[in-house]
Short mmCIF file of N, CA and C in Angstrom, two decimals:
data_model
loop_
_atom_site.label_atom_id
_atom_site.label_comp_id
_atom_site.label_asym_id
_atom_site.label_seq_id
_atom_site.Cartn_x
_atom_site.Cartn_y
_atom_site.Cartn_z
N MET A 211 0.82 -1.19 0.00
CA MET A 211 0.00 0.00 0.00
C MET A 211 0.87 1.26 0.00
N LEU A 212 1.86 1.32 0.91
CA LEU A 212 2.75 2.48 0.95
C LEU A 212 3.57 2.58 -0.32
N THR A 213 3.98 1.43 -0.83
CA THR A 213 4.76 1.43 -2.07
C THR A 213 3.93 2.05 -3.20
N GLN A 214 2.66 1.70 -3.27
CA GLN A 214 1.78 2.27 -4.28
C GLN A 214 1.61 3.78 -4.09
N LEU A 215 1.49 4.22 -2.84
CA LEU A 215 1.38 5.65 -2.55
C LEU A 215 2.61 6.39 -3.03
N PHE A 216 3.80 5.87 -2.72
CA PHE A 216 5.03 6.53 -3.16
C PHE A 216 5.17 6.50 -4.69
N TYR A 217 4.75 5.41 -5.29
CA TYR A 217 4.79 5.33 -6.75
C TYR A 217 3.87 6.39 -7.37
N THR A 218 2.69 6.56 -6.78
CA THR A 218 1.74 7.57 -7.27
C THR A 218 2.32 8.97 -7.12
N ILE A 219 2.89 9.26 -5.96
CA ILE A 219 3.49 10.58 -5.73
C ILE A 219 4.66 10.80 -6.68
N TYR A 220 5.48 9.78 -6.85
CA TYR A 220 6.66 9.88 -7.72
C TYR A 220 6.25 10.21 -9.16
N ASN A 221 5.12 9.69 -9.58
CA ASN A 221 4.69 9.90 -10.97
C ASN A 221 3.74 11.08 -11.17
N MET A 222 3.50 11.85 -10.11
CA MET A 222 2.63 13.03 -10.25
C MET A 222 3.29 14.08 -11.16
N GLN A 223 2.43 14.81 -11.86
CA GLN A 223 2.93 15.95 -12.61
C GLN A 223 3.38 17.00 -11.60
N TYR A 224 4.35 17.82 -12.00
CA TYR A 224 4.89 18.82 -11.09
C TYR A 224 3.83 19.79 -10.59
N SER A 225 2.89 20.15 -11.46
CA SER A 225 1.85 21.09 -11.04
C SER A 225 0.95 20.46 -9.97
N VAL A 226 0.66 19.19 -10.09
CA VAL A 226 -0.16 18.49 -9.10
C VAL A 226 0.62 18.37 -7.79
N LEU A 227 1.90 18.07 -7.89
CA LEU A 227 2.73 17.99 -6.69
C LEU A 227 2.78 19.33 -5.97
N LEU A 228 2.89 20.41 -6.72
CA LEU A 228 2.89 21.75 -6.13
C LEU A 228 1.57 22.05 -5.43
N ILE A 229 0.46 21.67 -6.05
CA ILE A 229 -0.86 21.88 -5.44
C ILE A 229 -0.98 21.07 -4.15
N VAL A 230 -0.48 19.84 -4.14
CA VAL A 230 -0.52 19.01 -2.93
C VAL A 230 0.29 19.67 -1.82
N VAL A 231 1.47 20.20 -2.16
CA VAL A 231 2.30 20.88 -1.16
C VAL A 231 1.58 22.10 -0.61
N ILE A 232 0.98 22.90 -1.47
CA ILE A 232 0.26 24.10 -1.02
C ILE A 232 -0.91 23.72 -0.12
N LEU A 233 -1.65 22.69 -0.49
CA LEU A 233 -2.76 22.23 0.35
C LEU A 233 -2.28 21.70 1.70
N LEU A 234 -1.17 21.00 1.69
CA LEU A 234 -0.61 20.49 2.94
C LEU A 234 -0.19 21.63 3.86
N LEU A 235 0.45 22.65 3.29
CA LEU A 235 0.86 23.81 4.09
C LEU A 235 -0.35 24.58 4.60
N ALA A 236 -1.38 24.73 3.76
CA ALA A 236 -2.60 25.41 4.20
C ALA A 236 -3.27 24.63 5.33
N ALA A 237 -3.31 23.31 5.20
CA ALA A 237 -3.89 22.47 6.25
C ALA A 237 -3.10 22.63 7.55
N GLY A 238 -1.78 22.71 7.44
CA GLY A 238 -0.95 22.93 8.63
C GLY A 238 -1.30 24.24 9.31
N GLY A 239 -1.49 25.30 8.53
CA GLY A 239 -1.87 26.58 9.10
C GLY A 239 -3.23 26.51 9.77
N LEU A 240 -4.18 25.85 9.14
CA LEU A 240 -5.52 25.72 9.72
C LEU A 240 -5.49 24.93 11.02
N LEU A 241 -4.68 23.90 11.08
CA LEU A 241 -4.55 23.14 12.32
C LEU A 241 -4.01 24.02 13.45
N HIS A 242 -3.03 24.86 13.13
CA HIS A 242 -2.47 25.76 14.14
C HIS A 242 -3.50 26.80 14.59
N ILE A 243 -4.40 27.19 13.70
CA ILE A 243 -5.39 28.22 14.04
C ILE A 243 -6.55 27.64 14.84
N PHE A 244 -7.09 26.51 14.41
CA PHE A 244 -8.37 26.06 14.95
C PHE A 244 -8.30 24.99 16.04
N LEU A 245 -7.19 24.31 16.19
CA LEU A 245 -7.14 23.27 17.21
C LEU A 245 -6.83 23.86 18.58
N SER A 246 -7.38 23.26 19.61
CA SER A 246 -7.04 23.66 20.98
C SER A 246 -5.60 23.22 21.25
N GLU A 247 -5.02 23.72 22.32
CA GLU A 247 -3.64 23.37 22.66
C GLU A 247 -3.49 21.86 22.84
N ARG A 248 -4.43 21.25 23.55
CA ARG A 248 -4.37 19.80 23.77
C ARG A 248 -4.50 19.03 22.45
N ALA A 249 -5.44 19.45 21.62
CA ALA A 249 -5.63 18.77 20.33
C ALA A 249 -4.39 18.94 19.45
N LYS A 250 -3.78 20.13 19.46
CA LYS A 250 -2.54 20.33 18.70
C LYS A 250 -1.47 19.34 19.14
N HIS A 251 -1.34 19.20 20.45
CA HIS A 251 -0.33 18.30 21.00
C HIS A 251 -0.57 16.86 20.54
N ILE A 252 -1.80 16.40 20.65
CA ILE A 252 -2.14 15.03 20.26
C ILE A 252 -1.96 14.82 18.76
N VAL A 253 -2.53 15.73 17.96
CA VAL A 253 -2.40 15.62 16.50
C VAL A 253 -0.93 15.71 16.10
N GLY A 254 -0.19 16.58 16.79
CA GLY A 254 1.23 16.75 16.49
C GLY A 254 2.03 15.48 16.75
N ILE A 255 1.77 14.84 17.89
CA ILE A 255 2.50 13.61 18.22
C ILE A 255 2.15 12.49 17.25
N VAL A 256 0.86 12.28 17.02
CA VAL A 256 0.43 11.22 16.11
C VAL A 256 0.92 11.51 14.68
N GLY A 257 0.75 12.75 14.24
CA GLY A 257 1.19 13.13 12.90
C GLY A 257 2.69 13.01 12.72
N THR A 258 3.46 13.40 13.75
CA THR A 258 4.92 13.28 13.67
C THR A 258 5.32 11.82 13.57
N ALA A 259 4.66 10.97 14.36
CA ALA A 259 4.97 9.54 14.30
C ALA A 259 4.66 8.96 12.92
N LEU A 260 3.52 9.34 12.35
CA LEU A 260 3.17 8.87 11.00
C LEU A 260 4.14 9.41 9.95
N ALA A 261 4.50 10.69 10.07
CA ALA A 261 5.45 11.28 9.13
C ALA A 261 6.80 10.56 9.22
N LEU A 262 7.24 10.26 10.43
CA LEU A 262 8.51 9.54 10.60
C LEU A 262 8.42 8.14 10.01
N TRP A 263 7.29 7.48 10.21
CA TRP A 263 7.12 6.15 9.63
C TRP A 263 7.22 6.23 8.10
N LEU A 264 6.56 7.20 7.49
CA LEU A 264 6.63 7.34 6.03
C LEU A 264 8.05 7.65 5.57
N ILE A 265 8.74 8.51 6.32
CA ILE A 265 10.12 8.85 5.97
C ILE A 265 11.01 7.62 6.05
N ILE A 266 10.90 6.88 7.14
CA ILE A 266 11.73 5.68 7.31
C ILE A 266 11.39 4.63 6.26
N TYR A 267 10.11 4.50 5.97
CA TYR A 267 9.71 3.54 4.94
C TYR A 267 10.30 3.93 3.57
N ALA A 268 10.16 5.20 3.21
CA ALA A 268 10.61 5.65 1.90
C ALA A 268 12.12 5.62 1.75
N THR A 269 12.84 5.87 2.83
CA THR A 269 14.29 6.02 2.72
C THR A 269 15.08 4.79 3.13
N ILE A 270 14.45 3.89 3.88
CA ILE A 270 15.20 2.73 4.38
C ILE A 270 14.46 1.42 4.11
N LEU A 271 13.24 1.29 4.63
CA LEU A 271 12.55 0.00 4.60
C LEU A 271 12.14 -0.46 3.21
N SER A 272 11.86 0.46 2.31
CA SER A 272 11.40 0.07 0.97
C SER A 272 12.56 -0.19 0.02
N ARG A 273 13.77 -0.05 0.50
CA ARG A 273 14.94 -0.20 -0.37
C ARG A 273 15.59 -1.54 -0.18
N SER A 274 16.21 -2.00 -1.26
CA SER A 274 17.00 -3.21 -1.17
C SER A 274 18.47 -2.82 -1.31
N GLU A 275 19.33 -3.74 -0.97
CA GLU A 275 20.75 -3.46 -1.02
C GLU A 275 21.17 -3.12 -2.45
N THR A 276 21.79 -1.94 -2.61
CA THR A 276 22.17 -1.50 -3.96
C THR A 276 23.64 -1.16 -4.08
N GLY A 277 24.42 -1.45 -3.07
CA GLY A 277 25.85 -1.20 -3.17
C GLY A 277 26.32 -0.01 -2.36
N GLY A 278 25.44 0.92 -2.07
CA GLY A 278 25.80 2.06 -1.23
C GLY A 278 26.74 3.03 -1.92
N GLY A 279 27.22 3.96 -1.17
CA GLY A 279 28.12 4.98 -1.67
C GLY A 279 27.78 6.31 -1.06
N MET A 280 28.64 7.28 -1.35
CA MET A 280 28.42 8.61 -0.79
C MET A 280 28.71 9.66 -1.86
N MET A 281 27.91 10.73 -1.82
CA MET A 281 28.14 11.90 -2.66
C MET A 281 28.14 13.08 -1.71
N LEU A 282 29.33 13.56 -1.39
CA LEU A 282 29.46 14.59 -0.38
C LEU A 282 29.64 15.99 -0.96
N THR A 283 29.51 16.14 -2.26
CA THR A 283 29.64 17.44 -2.90
C THR A 283 28.31 18.19 -2.79
N PRO A 284 28.26 19.24 -1.97
CA PRO A 284 27.00 20.00 -1.85
C PRO A 284 26.60 20.61 -3.19
N GLY A 285 25.33 20.48 -3.53
CA GLY A 285 24.81 21.07 -4.75
C GLY A 285 24.86 20.17 -5.97
N TYR A 286 25.46 18.99 -5.85
CA TYR A 286 25.59 18.10 -7.00
C TYR A 286 24.23 17.70 -7.56
N SER A 287 23.35 17.19 -6.70
CA SER A 287 22.02 16.76 -7.16
C SER A 287 21.20 17.94 -7.65
N ILE A 288 21.35 19.05 -6.98
CA ILE A 288 20.59 20.24 -7.36
C ILE A 288 21.04 20.72 -8.74
N LYS A 289 22.33 20.69 -8.97
CA LYS A 289 22.86 21.07 -10.29
C LYS A 289 22.38 20.09 -11.36
N ARG A 290 22.42 18.81 -11.05
CA ARG A 290 21.96 17.79 -12.00
C ARG A 290 20.46 17.91 -12.27
N ALA A 291 19.70 18.42 -11.29
CA ALA A 291 18.25 18.58 -11.46
C ALA A 291 17.94 19.57 -12.58
N MET A 292 18.84 20.49 -12.84
CA MET A 292 18.64 21.45 -13.91
C MET A 292 18.83 20.81 -15.29
N GLU A 293 19.49 19.66 -15.29
CA GLU A 293 19.80 18.98 -16.55
C GLU A 293 18.95 17.73 -16.79
N SER A 294 18.39 17.17 -15.71
CA SER A 294 17.72 15.88 -15.82
C SER A 294 16.40 15.88 -15.06
N SER A 295 15.35 15.43 -15.72
CA SER A 295 14.04 15.39 -15.05
C SER A 295 14.03 14.34 -13.93
N ILE A 296 14.83 13.31 -14.05
CA ILE A 296 14.91 12.30 -12.99
C ILE A 296 15.50 12.91 -11.73
N TYR A 297 16.57 13.68 -11.87
CA TYR A 297 17.17 14.34 -10.71
C TYR A 297 16.25 15.42 -10.15
N LEU A 298 15.56 16.12 -11.04
CA LEU A 298 14.61 17.14 -10.58
C LEU A 298 13.53 16.50 -9.71
N ARG A 299 13.01 15.39 -10.16
CA ARG A 299 11.98 14.68 -9.40
C ARG A 299 12.55 14.20 -8.05
N MET A 300 13.78 13.72 -8.04
CA MET A 300 14.39 13.26 -6.79
C MET A 300 14.59 14.43 -5.82
N VAL A 301 15.01 15.57 -6.34
CA VAL A 301 15.19 16.76 -5.50
C VAL A 301 13.85 17.18 -4.90
N LEU A 302 12.83 17.26 -5.74
CA LEU A 302 11.51 17.68 -5.25
C LEU A 302 10.94 16.70 -4.23
N LEU A 303 11.14 15.42 -4.46
CA LEU A 303 10.62 14.43 -3.52
C LEU A 303 11.38 14.44 -2.20
N ASN A 304 12.69 14.75 -2.24
CA ASN A 304 13.45 14.91 -1.00
C ASN A 304 12.89 16.05 -0.16
N ILE A 305 12.49 17.11 -0.82
CA ILE A 305 11.88 18.24 -0.12
C ILE A 305 10.49 17.85 0.38
N PHE A 306 9.68 17.30 -0.51
CA PHE A 306 8.30 16.94 -0.20
C PHE A 306 8.20 15.96 0.97
N LEU A 307 9.14 15.03 1.05
CA LEU A 307 9.10 13.98 2.07
C LEU A 307 9.09 14.53 3.49
N PHE A 308 9.77 15.65 3.71
CA PHE A 308 9.90 16.17 5.07
C PHE A 308 8.91 17.30 5.41
N ILE A 309 8.11 17.74 4.46
CA ILE A 309 7.14 18.80 4.76
C ILE A 309 6.15 18.36 5.84
N PRO A 310 5.54 17.18 5.75
CA PRO A 310 4.61 16.78 6.82
C PRO A 310 5.29 16.71 8.19
N TYR A 311 6.53 16.29 8.22
CA TYR A 311 7.25 16.27 9.50
C TYR A 311 7.30 17.66 10.11
N GLY A 312 7.65 18.65 9.30
CA GLY A 312 7.72 20.03 9.79
C GLY A 312 6.38 20.53 10.29
N VAL A 313 5.31 20.20 9.57
CA VAL A 313 3.96 20.62 9.98
C VAL A 313 3.61 20.01 11.34
N PHE A 314 3.80 18.71 11.47
CA PHE A 314 3.33 18.02 12.68
C PHE A 314 4.23 18.23 13.89
N VAL A 315 5.53 18.31 13.70
CA VAL A 315 6.41 18.51 14.86
C VAL A 315 6.16 19.87 15.49
N THR A 316 5.83 20.87 14.70
CA THR A 316 5.51 22.18 15.29
C THR A 316 4.19 22.14 16.05
N LEU A 317 3.25 21.32 15.60
CA LEU A 317 2.00 21.15 16.35
C LEU A 317 2.29 20.50 17.70
N ALA A 318 3.17 19.51 17.70
CA ALA A 318 3.49 18.79 18.93
C ALA A 318 4.13 19.70 19.97
N PHE A 319 4.90 20.69 19.51
CA PHE A 319 5.63 21.56 20.43
C PHE A 319 5.07 22.98 20.45
N ASP A 320 3.86 23.18 19.97
CA ASP A 320 3.27 24.51 19.86
C ASP A 320 3.20 25.25 21.18
N GLY A 321 3.04 24.55 22.28
CA GLY A 321 2.93 25.20 23.58
C GLY A 321 4.25 25.74 24.12
N GLU A 322 5.34 25.36 23.50
CA GLU A 322 6.67 25.83 23.92
C GLU A 322 6.93 27.22 23.37
N SER A 323 8.05 27.80 23.75
CA SER A 323 8.41 29.11 23.21
C SER A 323 8.66 29.01 21.71
N PHE A 324 8.53 30.12 21.04
CA PHE A 324 8.72 30.18 19.59
C PHE A 324 10.10 29.66 19.21
N LYS A 325 11.13 30.17 19.87
CA LYS A 325 12.51 29.76 19.55
C LYS A 325 12.74 28.28 19.83
N LYS A 326 12.20 27.79 20.94
CA LYS A 326 12.38 26.38 21.29
C LYS A 326 11.71 25.47 20.26
N THR A 327 10.50 25.83 19.84
CA THR A 327 9.79 25.04 18.84
C THR A 327 10.57 25.01 17.52
N LEU A 328 11.07 26.16 17.08
CA LEU A 328 11.86 26.20 15.85
C LEU A 328 13.13 25.38 15.97
N LEU A 329 13.82 25.53 17.09
CA LEU A 329 15.07 24.82 17.30
C LEU A 329 14.84 23.30 17.32
N ILE A 330 13.84 22.86 18.06
CA ILE A 330 13.53 21.43 18.12
C ILE A 330 13.18 20.91 16.73
N SER A 331 12.36 21.65 16.01
CA SER A 331 11.90 21.21 14.69
C SER A 331 13.05 21.09 13.69
N ILE A 332 13.88 22.11 13.60
CA ILE A 332 14.98 22.09 12.63
C ILE A 332 16.05 21.08 13.03
N LEU A 333 16.46 21.10 14.29
CA LEU A 333 17.53 20.18 14.71
C LEU A 333 17.09 18.72 14.64
N SER A 334 15.84 18.45 14.99
CA SER A 334 15.38 17.06 14.90
C SER A 334 15.32 16.60 13.44
N ALA A 335 14.89 17.47 12.54
CA ALA A 335 14.88 17.12 11.11
C ALA A 335 16.30 16.86 10.62
N LEU A 336 17.24 17.69 11.06
CA LEU A 336 18.64 17.50 10.68
C LEU A 336 19.18 16.18 11.21
N CYS A 337 18.93 15.88 12.47
CA CYS A 337 19.41 14.62 13.06
C CYS A 337 18.79 13.41 12.37
N ILE A 338 17.51 13.47 12.11
CA ILE A 338 16.83 12.34 11.46
C ILE A 338 17.40 12.09 10.08
N THR A 339 17.58 13.15 9.30
CA THR A 339 18.07 12.96 7.94
C THR A 339 19.53 12.50 7.93
N VAL A 340 20.34 12.97 8.87
CA VAL A 340 21.73 12.48 8.95
C VAL A 340 21.73 11.00 9.34
N LEU A 341 20.89 10.61 10.30
CA LEU A 341 20.80 9.20 10.67
C LEU A 341 20.36 8.33 9.49
N ILE A 342 19.44 8.83 8.70
CA ILE A 342 18.99 8.08 7.52
C ILE A 342 20.15 7.91 6.54
N GLU A 343 20.89 8.96 6.29
CA GLU A 343 22.01 8.87 5.34
C GLU A 343 23.08 7.91 5.85
N VAL A 344 23.38 7.95 7.15
CA VAL A 344 24.36 7.03 7.72
C VAL A 344 23.85 5.59 7.60
N THR A 345 22.58 5.37 7.90
CA THR A 345 21.98 4.04 7.78
C THR A 345 22.07 3.54 6.34
N GLN A 346 21.80 4.42 5.38
CA GLN A 346 21.87 4.00 3.98
C GLN A 346 23.29 3.56 3.61
N VAL A 347 24.29 4.23 4.13
CA VAL A 347 25.67 3.84 3.84
C VAL A 347 26.01 2.52 4.53
N LEU A 348 25.69 2.42 5.81
CA LEU A 348 26.04 1.23 6.58
C LEU A 348 25.39 -0.04 6.03
N PHE A 349 24.14 0.08 5.59
CA PHE A 349 23.42 -1.09 5.10
C PHE A 349 23.33 -1.15 3.59
N ARG A 350 24.08 -0.29 2.92
CA ARG A 350 24.16 -0.26 1.45
C ARG A 350 22.77 -0.16 0.81
N LEU A 351 22.00 0.82 1.29
CA LEU A 351 20.62 1.00 0.83
C LEU A 351 20.47 2.20 -0.10
N GLY A 352 21.50 2.59 -0.74
CA GLY A 352 21.45 3.74 -1.63
C GLY A 352 22.66 4.61 -1.40
N THR A 353 22.65 5.73 -2.03
CA THR A 353 23.76 6.67 -1.93
C THR A 353 23.43 7.75 -0.90
N ALA A 354 24.33 7.93 0.04
CA ALA A 354 24.16 9.00 1.03
C ALA A 354 24.67 10.28 0.37
N GLU A 355 23.82 11.32 0.38
CA GLU A 355 24.19 12.57 -0.28
C GLU A 355 24.04 13.75 0.67
N THR A 356 24.99 14.65 0.58
CA THR A 356 24.90 15.91 1.32
C THR A 356 23.64 16.65 0.92
N ASP A 357 23.31 16.62 -0.36
CA ASP A 357 22.12 17.31 -0.85
C ASP A 357 20.84 16.76 -0.22
N ASP A 358 20.81 15.46 0.06
CA ASP A 358 19.62 14.90 0.72
C ASP A 358 19.40 15.56 2.07
N VAL A 359 20.47 15.75 2.82
CA VAL A 359 20.37 16.40 4.12
C VAL A 359 19.85 17.82 3.94
N ILE A 360 20.43 18.56 3.02
CA ILE A 360 20.03 19.95 2.77
C ILE A 360 18.57 20.01 2.34
N LEU A 361 18.18 19.17 1.40
CA LEU A 361 16.82 19.20 0.86
C LEU A 361 15.79 18.73 1.88
N ASN A 362 16.12 17.72 2.67
CA ASN A 362 15.19 17.24 3.70
C ASN A 362 14.95 18.31 4.75
N VAL A 363 16.00 18.96 5.20
CA VAL A 363 15.85 20.01 6.21
C VAL A 363 15.08 21.19 5.61
N PHE A 364 15.32 21.50 4.35
CA PHE A 364 14.55 22.56 3.68
C PHE A 364 13.07 22.19 3.63
N GLY A 365 12.76 20.92 3.34
CA GLY A 365 11.38 20.45 3.33
C GLY A 365 10.74 20.60 4.70
N ALA A 366 11.48 20.23 5.75
CA ALA A 366 10.96 20.41 7.12
C ALA A 366 10.71 21.88 7.39
N PHE A 367 11.63 22.75 6.94
CA PHE A 367 11.45 24.18 7.14
C PHE A 367 10.18 24.67 6.44
N LEU A 368 9.93 24.19 5.22
CA LEU A 368 8.68 24.57 4.54
C LEU A 368 7.47 24.15 5.37
N GLY A 369 7.54 22.97 5.98
CA GLY A 369 6.45 22.50 6.84
C GLY A 369 6.30 23.34 8.10
N ILE A 370 7.37 23.98 8.52
CA ILE A 370 7.36 24.83 9.71
C ILE A 370 6.76 26.20 9.39
N LEU A 371 6.79 26.61 8.13
CA LEU A 371 6.30 27.95 7.75
C LEU A 371 4.89 28.27 8.23
N PRO A 372 3.92 27.35 8.13
CA PRO A 372 2.58 27.71 8.66
C PRO A 372 2.62 28.09 10.14
N TYR A 373 3.43 27.39 10.91
CA TYR A 373 3.58 27.71 12.34
C TYR A 373 4.15 29.12 12.50
N ILE A 374 5.20 29.43 11.74
CA ILE A 374 5.83 30.75 11.84
C ILE A 374 4.84 31.85 11.48
N ILE A 375 4.08 31.64 10.41
CA ILE A 375 3.12 32.65 9.95
C ILE A 375 2.00 32.84 10.98
N VAL A 376 1.40 31.75 11.42
CA VAL A 376 0.30 31.83 12.39
C VAL A 376 0.79 32.46 13.69
N ARG A 377 1.93 32.05 14.15
CA ARG A 377 2.48 32.61 15.40
C ARG A 377 2.74 34.11 15.27
N SER A 378 3.30 34.52 14.13
CA SER A 378 3.59 35.94 13.91
C SER A 378 2.31 36.77 13.87
N VAL A 379 1.30 36.26 13.18
CA VAL A 379 0.01 36.98 13.09
C VAL A 379 -0.61 37.10 14.48
N ARG A 380 -0.59 36.02 15.25
CA ARG A 380 -1.14 36.06 16.61
C ARG A 380 -0.42 37.08 17.48
N GLU A 381 0.90 37.10 17.39
CA GLU A 381 1.67 38.04 18.21
C GLU A 381 1.37 39.49 17.83
N ARG A 382 1.24 39.75 16.53
CA ARG A 382 0.89 41.11 16.09
C ARG A 382 -0.49 41.52 16.60
N ARG A 383 -1.45 40.60 16.53
CA ARG A 383 -2.79 40.91 17.03
C ARG A 383 -2.77 41.17 18.53
N GLN A 384 -2.03 40.40 19.25
CA GLN A 384 -1.93 40.59 20.70
C GLN A 384 -1.29 41.93 21.02
N MET A 385 -0.28 42.32 20.25
CA MET A 385 0.36 43.62 20.47
C MET A 385 -0.60 44.74 20.19
N ARG A 386 -1.41 44.64 19.13
CA ARG A 386 -2.40 45.67 18.80
C ARG A 386 -3.44 45.79 19.89
N HIS A 387 -3.93 44.64 20.37
CA HIS A 387 -4.96 44.67 21.42
C HIS A 387 -4.42 45.20 22.74
N SER A 388 -3.18 44.94 23.03
CA SER A 388 -2.61 45.44 24.29
C SER A 388 -2.31 46.94 24.22
N GLN A 389 -2.13 47.48 23.02
CA GLN A 389 -1.86 48.90 22.84
C GLN A 389 -3.15 49.74 22.91
N GLN A 390 -4.28 49.10 22.73
CA GLN A 390 -5.56 49.85 22.70
C GLN A 390 -6.10 50.10 24.07
#
């Protein structure tokens, strides 16, 4: 079932993939606006767990031994994406894979300070993606790439954007109301 889901996502047209990303980010913003603190925490924990399961499945469990290797040149895949639709799709999917993680981890930590939530979200995404790359090398499950780390963390950051926007709007409204 998950394999079919990833196959469907992999074969989506870029415009459809972009629409899915926009809808996912909008849904993240709506969750931050309309859920109670307790509901945010619960949805955040469950959603983060599901996002992690999908990430681990896509990057480790669904792969077979392919010889392994490392590409440590930053920007290599991104540069190749300009020349090859296969690399472009891989770059976009590396970003897309971590967007739900960013959305849900910020929900889980929404009650914390703004800086703490951002720090936890970004650093945990970085640690997870580095662990995935190390696992891929150790078990020869693909090529570990510096670009994967960069793109995954960027995807998590995109998922964090609804939290940043909603939090900023709330703080501005609170400042306006306190000044009146």
